[in-house]
Coordinates of C-alpha atoms and ligand atoms in Angstrom, one line a residue:
M1 CA -9.3 0.7 -13.7
P2 CA -6.6 -0.3 -14.2
G3 CA -4.7 2.9 -13.5
L4 CA -1.2 3.3 -14.9
A5 CA 1.1 5.9 -13.2
R6 CA 3.0 6.4 -16.4
K7 CA -0.2 7.7 -18.1
M8 CA -0.8 10.4 -15.4
D9 CA -0.3 14.1 -16.0
P10 CA 1.7 15.1 -14.1
V11 CA 3.5 11.8 -13.5
P12 CA 3.7 11.3 -9.8
D13 CA 7.1 11.4 -7.9
H14 CA 7.7 8.0 -6.4
G15 CA 11.3 8.9 -5.6
E16 CA 12.8 7.7 -8.9
E17 CA 15.2 10.7 -8.9
S18 CA 14.6 12.1 -5.5
Y19 CA 14.9 9.4 -2.8
R20 CA 18.4 8.8 -1.4
G21 CA 19.0 5.9 0.9
S22 CA 21.5 5.5 3.7
G23 CA 21.7 1.7 4.3
R24 CA 18.9 1.6 6.9
L25 CA 17.5 -1.7 5.6
K26 CA 20.7 -3.4 4.6
G27 CA 20.1 -7.1 3.9
R28 CA 16.4 -7.0 4.7
K29 CA 13.8 -8.9 2.6
A30 CA 10.6 -7.1 1.8
L31 CA 7.3 -7.8 0.1
V32 CA 5.2 -4.9 -1.0
T33 CA 1.7 -5.4 -2.4
G34 CA 0.7 -2.8 -5.0
G35 CA 4.4 -2.1 -5.5
D36 CA 4.0 -1.2 -9.2
S37 CA 2.6 2.3 -8.6
G38 CA 1.7 5.0 -6.1
I39 CA 2.5 4.6 -2.5
G40 CA 3.7 1.0 -2.8
R41 CA 6.1 1.9 -5.6
A42 CA 7.6 4.7 -3.5
A43 CA 8.1 2.3 -0.6
A44 CA 9.6 -0.3 -2.9
I45 CA 12.1 2.1 -4.4
A46 CA 13.0 3.5 -1.0
F47 CA 13.5 0.0 0.5
A48 CA 15.8 -1.0 -2.3
R49 CA 17.8 2.3 -1.9
E50 CA 18.1 1.5 1.8
G51 CA 19.6 -1.9 0.9
A52 CA 16.7 -4.3 0.9
D53 CA 15.6 -7.0 -1.6
V54 CA 12.0 -6.3 -2.7
A55 CA 9.3 -8.5 -4.1
I56 CA 6.3 -6.6 -5.6
S57 CA 2.8 -7.8 -6.1
Y58 CA 0.5 -6.1 -8.6
L59 CA -2.4 -6.5 -11.0
P60 CA -1.2 -8.2 -14.3
E61 CA -2.8 -5.3 -16.3
E62 CA -0.4 -2.9 -14.5
G63 CA 2.7 -4.8 -15.6
A64 CA 4.1 -1.8 -17.5
D65 CA 4.5 0.2 -14.3
A66 CA 5.8 -2.9 -12.4
K67 CA 8.6 -3.4 -15.0
E68 CA 9.9 0.1 -14.3
V69 CA 10.0 -0.6 -10.5
I70 CA 11.8 -3.9 -11.0
A71 CA 14.4 -2.2 -13.1
L72 CA 14.9 0.5 -10.5
I73 CA 15.3 -2.1 -7.7
E74 CA 17.8 -4.1 -9.8
K75 CA 19.7 -0.9 -10.6
E76 CA 20.5 -0.7 -6.9
G77 CA 22.1 -4.1 -7.1
R78 CA 19.2 -5.6 -5.1
T79 CA 17.0 -8.7 -6.0
S80 CA 13.5 -8.1 -7.1
I81 CA 10.7 -10.5 -7.7
P82 CA 7.7 -9.6 -9.9
L83 CA 4.4 -11.1 -8.6
P84 CA 1.5 -10.4 -11.1
G85 CA -1.8 -11.8 -10.0
D86 CA -5.2 -11.0 -8.4
I87 CA -5.2 -10.8 -4.6
K88 CA -8.9 -11.3 -4.5
D89 CA -8.0 -15.0 -4.9
E90 CA -7.0 -16.7 -1.7
A91 CA -4.8 -19.3 -3.4
W92 CA -2.8 -16.5 -5.1
C93 CA -2.3 -14.6 -1.9
R94 CA -0.7 -17.7 -0.3
A95 CA 1.3 -18.5 -3.4
L96 CA 2.7 -15.0 -3.7
V97 CA 4.0 -15.2 -0.1
E98 CA 5.6 -18.6 -0.9
K99 CA 7.2 -17.2 -4.0
T100 CA 8.7 -14.3 -2.0
V101 CA 10.1 -16.5 0.7
T102 CA 11.6 -18.9 -1.8
G103 CA 12.9 -16.2 -4.2
L104 CA 14.4 -13.8 -1.5
G105 CA 15.4 -16.6 0.9
G106 CA 13.1 -15.2 3.7
L107 CA 10.8 -12.3 4.6
D108 CA 11.1 -9.7 7.3
I109 CA 9.3 -6.6 6.0
L110 CA 5.7 -7.1 4.9
V111 CA 3.8 -4.1 3.4
I112 CA 0.2 -4.9 2.7
N113 CA -0.8 -1.8 0.6
A114 CA -2.7 -2.8 -2.5
G115 CA -6.2 -1.4 -2.5
R116 CA -9.4 -0.9 -4.4
Q117 CA -11.3 2.4 -4.4
Q118 CA -14.3 3.0 -6.7
Y119 CA -16.7 5.8 -5.8
R120 CA -20.5 5.4 -6.0
E121 CA -22.6 8.5 -5.6
K122 CA -25.6 6.8 -4.0
I123 CA -26.1 3.8 -1.8
E124 CA -28.4 2.3 -4.5
D125 CA -25.4 2.3 -6.9
L126 CA -23.1 0.3 -4.6
S127 CA -23.7 -3.2 -5.9
T128 CA -23.0 -6.5 -4.0
D129 CA -20.3 -7.1 -6.6
D130 CA -18.6 -3.8 -5.8
F131 CA -18.9 -4.4 -2.1
D132 CA -17.5 -7.9 -2.5
K133 CA -14.5 -6.8 -4.6
T134 CA -13.6 -4.0 -2.2
M135 CA -13.8 -6.3 0.8
K136 CA -11.8 -9.0 -0.9
T137 CA -9.0 -6.7 -2.1
N138 CA -8.7 -4.5 1.0
L139 CA -9.6 -6.9 3.9
Y140 CA -9.6 -10.6 2.9
A141 CA -6.3 -10.3 1.1
L142 CA -4.8 -8.5 4.1
H143 CA -5.7 -11.5 6.2
W144 CA -4.7 -14.2 3.7
I145 CA -1.3 -12.6 3.0
A146 CA -0.6 -11.8 6.7
Q147 CA -1.6 -15.3 7.7
A148 CA 0.6 -16.9 5.1
A149 CA 3.6 -14.6 5.8
V150 CA 3.7 -14.5 9.6
P151 CA 5.0 -18.1 10.1
H152 CA 8.0 -17.2 7.9
M153 CA 8.8 -13.9 9.7
P154 CA 11.6 -13.8 12.4
A155 CA 11.8 -11.7 15.5
G156 CA 12.7 -8.1 14.4
A157 CA 10.4 -8.3 11.4
S158 CA 7.9 -5.6 10.6
V159 CA 4.4 -5.6 9.2
I160 CA 3.0 -2.3 7.7
T161 CA -0.5 -1.8 6.4
T162 CA -1.9 1.1 4.4
A163 CA -5.2 2.4 5.7
S164 CA -6.4 6.0 4.9
I165 CA -7.8 9.1 6.4
Q166 CA -11.1 7.6 5.2
A167 CA -11.0 5.3 8.3
Y168 CA -11.5 8.5 10.4
Q169 CA -13.2 11.0 8.1
P170 CA -15.2 8.9 5.6
S171 CA -16.5 10.4 2.4
P172 CA -20.2 9.9 1.5
I173 CA -19.3 8.4 -1.8
L174 CA -16.9 5.7 -0.4
L175 CA -19.1 3.6 1.9
D176 CA -17.4 0.3 1.1
Y177 CA -13.8 1.7 0.9
A178 CA -14.0 3.7 4.1
T179 CA -15.4 0.7 5.9
T180 CA -12.4 -1.4 4.8
K181 CA -9.9 1.3 5.8
A182 CA -11.4 1.4 9.4
G183 CA -11.2 -2.4 9.3
I184 CA -7.5 -2.3 8.4
V185 CA -6.8 0.0 11.4
A186 CA -8.5 -2.4 13.8
Y187 CA -7.0 -5.5 12.3
T188 CA -3.5 -4.2 12.4
K189 CA -3.8 -2.9 16.0
A190 CA -5.1 -6.3 17.1
L191 CA -2.4 -8.1 15.1
A192 CA 0.3 -5.9 16.6
K193 CA -0.7 -7.0 20.1
Q194 CA -0.6 -10.6 19.1
L195 CA 2.7 -10.6 17.1
I196 CA 4.8 -8.6 19.6
E197 CA 4.9 -11.8 21.6
R198 CA 7.1 -13.1 18.7
G199 CA 9.1 -9.9 18.4
I200 CA 7.3 -8.8 15.3
R201 CA 5.9 -5.2 15.1
A202 CA 2.8 -4.1 13.1
N203 CA 1.8 -0.5 12.3
V204 CA -0.5 1.4 10.0
V205 CA 0.2 4.2 7.6
A206 CA -2.9 6.4 7.0
P207 CA -2.4 8.7 4.0
G208 CA -4.5 11.7 3.1
P209 CA -4.7 12.8 -0.5
V210 CA -1.8 11.4 -2.5
W211 CA -1.3 11.9 -6.3
T212 CA -1.6 8.3 -7.5
A213 CA -3.5 6.4 -10.3
L214 CA -6.1 5.3 -7.7
Q215 CA -7.9 8.6 -7.8
P216 CA -8.3 9.2 -11.6
S217 CA -9.1 5.6 -12.4
G218 CA -12.5 5.6 -10.7
G219 CA -11.5 6.5 -7.1
Q220 CA -13.0 10.0 -7.3
P221 CA -15.3 11.8 -9.8
D222 CA -13.3 13.8 -12.4
E223 CA -14.2 17.2 -11.0
K224 CA -12.8 16.1 -7.6
V225 CA -9.6 14.8 -9.2
E226 CA -9.0 18.2 -10.7
K227 CA -9.1 19.8 -7.3
F228 CA -7.5 16.8 -5.5
G229 CA -5.6 17.8 -2.4
E230 CA -6.4 21.5 -2.6
D231 CA -8.0 21.4 0.8
S232 CA -4.8 20.1 2.5
D233 CA -2.7 22.6 4.5
F234 CA -0.3 22.7 1.5
G235 CA -3.0 23.4 -1.1
R236 CA -1.9 20.3 -3.0
P237 CA -1.9 16.5 -2.8
G238 CA 1.1 14.6 -1.4
Q239 CA 3.5 12.9 -3.8
P240 CA 4.0 9.2 -3.1
V241 CA 7.7 9.8 -2.3
E242 CA 6.6 11.9 0.7
L243 CA 5.2 8.7 2.3
A244 CA 8.4 6.7 1.8
P245 CA 10.3 7.9 4.9
V246 CA 7.5 6.7 7.2
F247 CA 7.5 3.2 5.6
V248 CA 11.3 3.1 6.0
L249 CA 11.1 4.1 9.6
L250 CA 8.5 1.6 10.5
A251 CA 10.4 -1.2 8.6
S252 CA 13.7 -0.4 10.3
Q253 CA 15.0 -1.3 13.7
E254 CA 14.9 2.4 14.6
A255 CA 11.2 1.8 15.2
S256 CA 12.0 -0.7 17.9
F257 CA 9.5 0.8 20.4
I258 CA 6.7 1.6 17.8
N259 CA 3.9 -0.9 17.7
G260 CA 0.2 -0.8 16.9
E261 CA 0.4 2.8 15.9
V262 CA -1.3 4.7 13.1
Y263 CA 0.9 7.2 11.3
G264 CA -1.0 9.9 9.5
V265 CA 0.6 11.4 6.4
T266 CA -2.4 13.6 5.5
G267 CA -1.0 17.1 4.7
G268 CA -2.5 18.4 8.0
K269 CA -6.0 16.9 7.8
G270 CA -5.3 14.6 10.8
V271 CA -6.3 11.1 11.7
G272 CA -8.8 11.0 14.5
Ligands
NAD301 P1 -2.2 2.7 -6.9 O1 -3.4 2.4 -7.7 O2 -1.0 3.3 -7.5 O3 -1.8 1.4 -6.1 C1 -2.7 0.4 -5.7 C2 -2.1 -0.9 -6.3 O4 -2.9 -2.0 -5.8 C3 -2.3 -1.0 -7.8 O5 -1.1 -0.5 -8.4 C4 -2.5 -2.4 -8.1 O6 -1.4 -3.1 -8.7 C5 -2.8 -3.0 -6.7 N1 -4.0 -3.8 -6.7 C6 -5.3 -3.3 -6.7 N2 -6.2 -4.3 -6.8 C7 -5.5 -5.5 -6.8 C8 -5.8 -6.8 -6.9 N3 -7.1 -7.2 -7.0 N4 -4.8 -7.7 -7.0 C9 -3.5 -7.4 -7.0 N5 -3.1 -6.1 -6.9 C10 -4.1 -5.1 -6.8 O7 -2.8 3.7 -5.7 P2 -2.2 4.1 -4.3 O8 -2.9 5.4 -4.0 O9 -0.8 4.1 -4.2 O10 -2.8 3.0 -3.3 C11 -2.0 2.3 -2.4 C12 -2.8 2.3 -1.0 O11 -2.9 3.6 -0.5 C13 -4.2 1.7 -1.2 O12 -4.4 0.8 -0.1 C14 -5.0 3.0 -1.0 O13 -6.3 2.7 -0.5 C15 -4.2 3.8 0.0 N6 -4.5 5.2 0.0 C16 -4.3 6.0 -1.1 C17 -4.6 7.4 -0.9 C18 -4.4 8.3 -2.1 O14 -4.9 9.4 -2.0 N7 -3.8 7.9 -3.2 C19 -5.1 7.9 0.3 C20 -5.3 7.0 1.3 C21 -5.0 5.7 1.2
MG302 MG1 -0.8 0.4 -10.2

C-alpha cells in the first residue's frame, strides 16, 4: 500500500486503447471512487468514452495514476474532477460529493468502488486497527457517500457498488474484507428497494480475480499473486476493462428494469 497500476508488470488493461464508446451515457454526470486505477479506472474511462463527465476520488498517494485517468477523460472532450483524499474520513466523503455536484453541475451516476484489502494469515494477526480501517473504507464510506449523494440524484440516476466474490466464497485470510463485501451486497439491495421509489436504481458488481494493484500491494501473499486467477475458467485473471461493459450497462437507461441485482464477473467462479 499504496498500489500503483503503472508499476505493475504486466500493466493492467483498463481500456486505454481497447474500450470504444457509442454514446450510451451522453451528458451524464458520474462520480467514481477509486477511479485512479483498476476496476474504477476502467469504469471511468468507459463512462467518458460513452459521453459522461467523470469525477474520480482516490488516495492522494495514488495521484500519479489519477493524473493519467484525468488526461484520458479530458481527451474525450469531457470534464473531469480530481478528488484526492481519504474516504475513511466522514467529512471528506461529504465534501467530495459536494465538489462533484458543484464541479459537474449535478450527479446521476454514483459508483462506490474504492476498497481496502490486506490479508492476514491468522485471526490473531487481524488487529483492531486493521478491522477498523477495512470497515471504514469499505462500509462506512459507502454509507457516507451514498447518504450525501442521494439528495442530489434525480429520477433515472444509478448507484453501482463494487462487492466481490468474497461476499459468497470468503477466503480464510480475508476475514474483515469478506465481511465488508457481504455487507456491501446487503446494503445495496436494501438501498435499491428504498431508492426505486424515487426512480433511482442501485445494483452491485461482484468481481472475481481481476489484475489490479489491490492484490500485489498486500491484498494477497506473493505466492498467490503469482498464480492469481489461474483457477478461473480462463486460467487467468480478468483485466479491469472486462468489467467496464457491466458498469456501463448498469449506469445506462438500458438497465431500466434492473434493480437490486448482483452482477458477477468472476471468470466462471460464480456468485452464490
Ligand atoms: P485498486 O487498488 O486499483 O483500486 C482501489 C482504489 O481505492 C485505489 O486506487 C484507491 O485510490 C482507492 N482507495 C482505497 N482506500 C482509499 C481511501 N481510504 N480513501 C480514498 N480512496 C481509497 O484495486 P481494484 O481491484 O480495482 O479495487 C476496486 C474494487 O474492486 C474494490 O472495492 C475491491 O474490493 C473490488 N474487487 C477487486 C477484485 C480484484 O481481484 N481486483 C475482486 C473483487 C472485488
Ligand atoms: Mg489506485
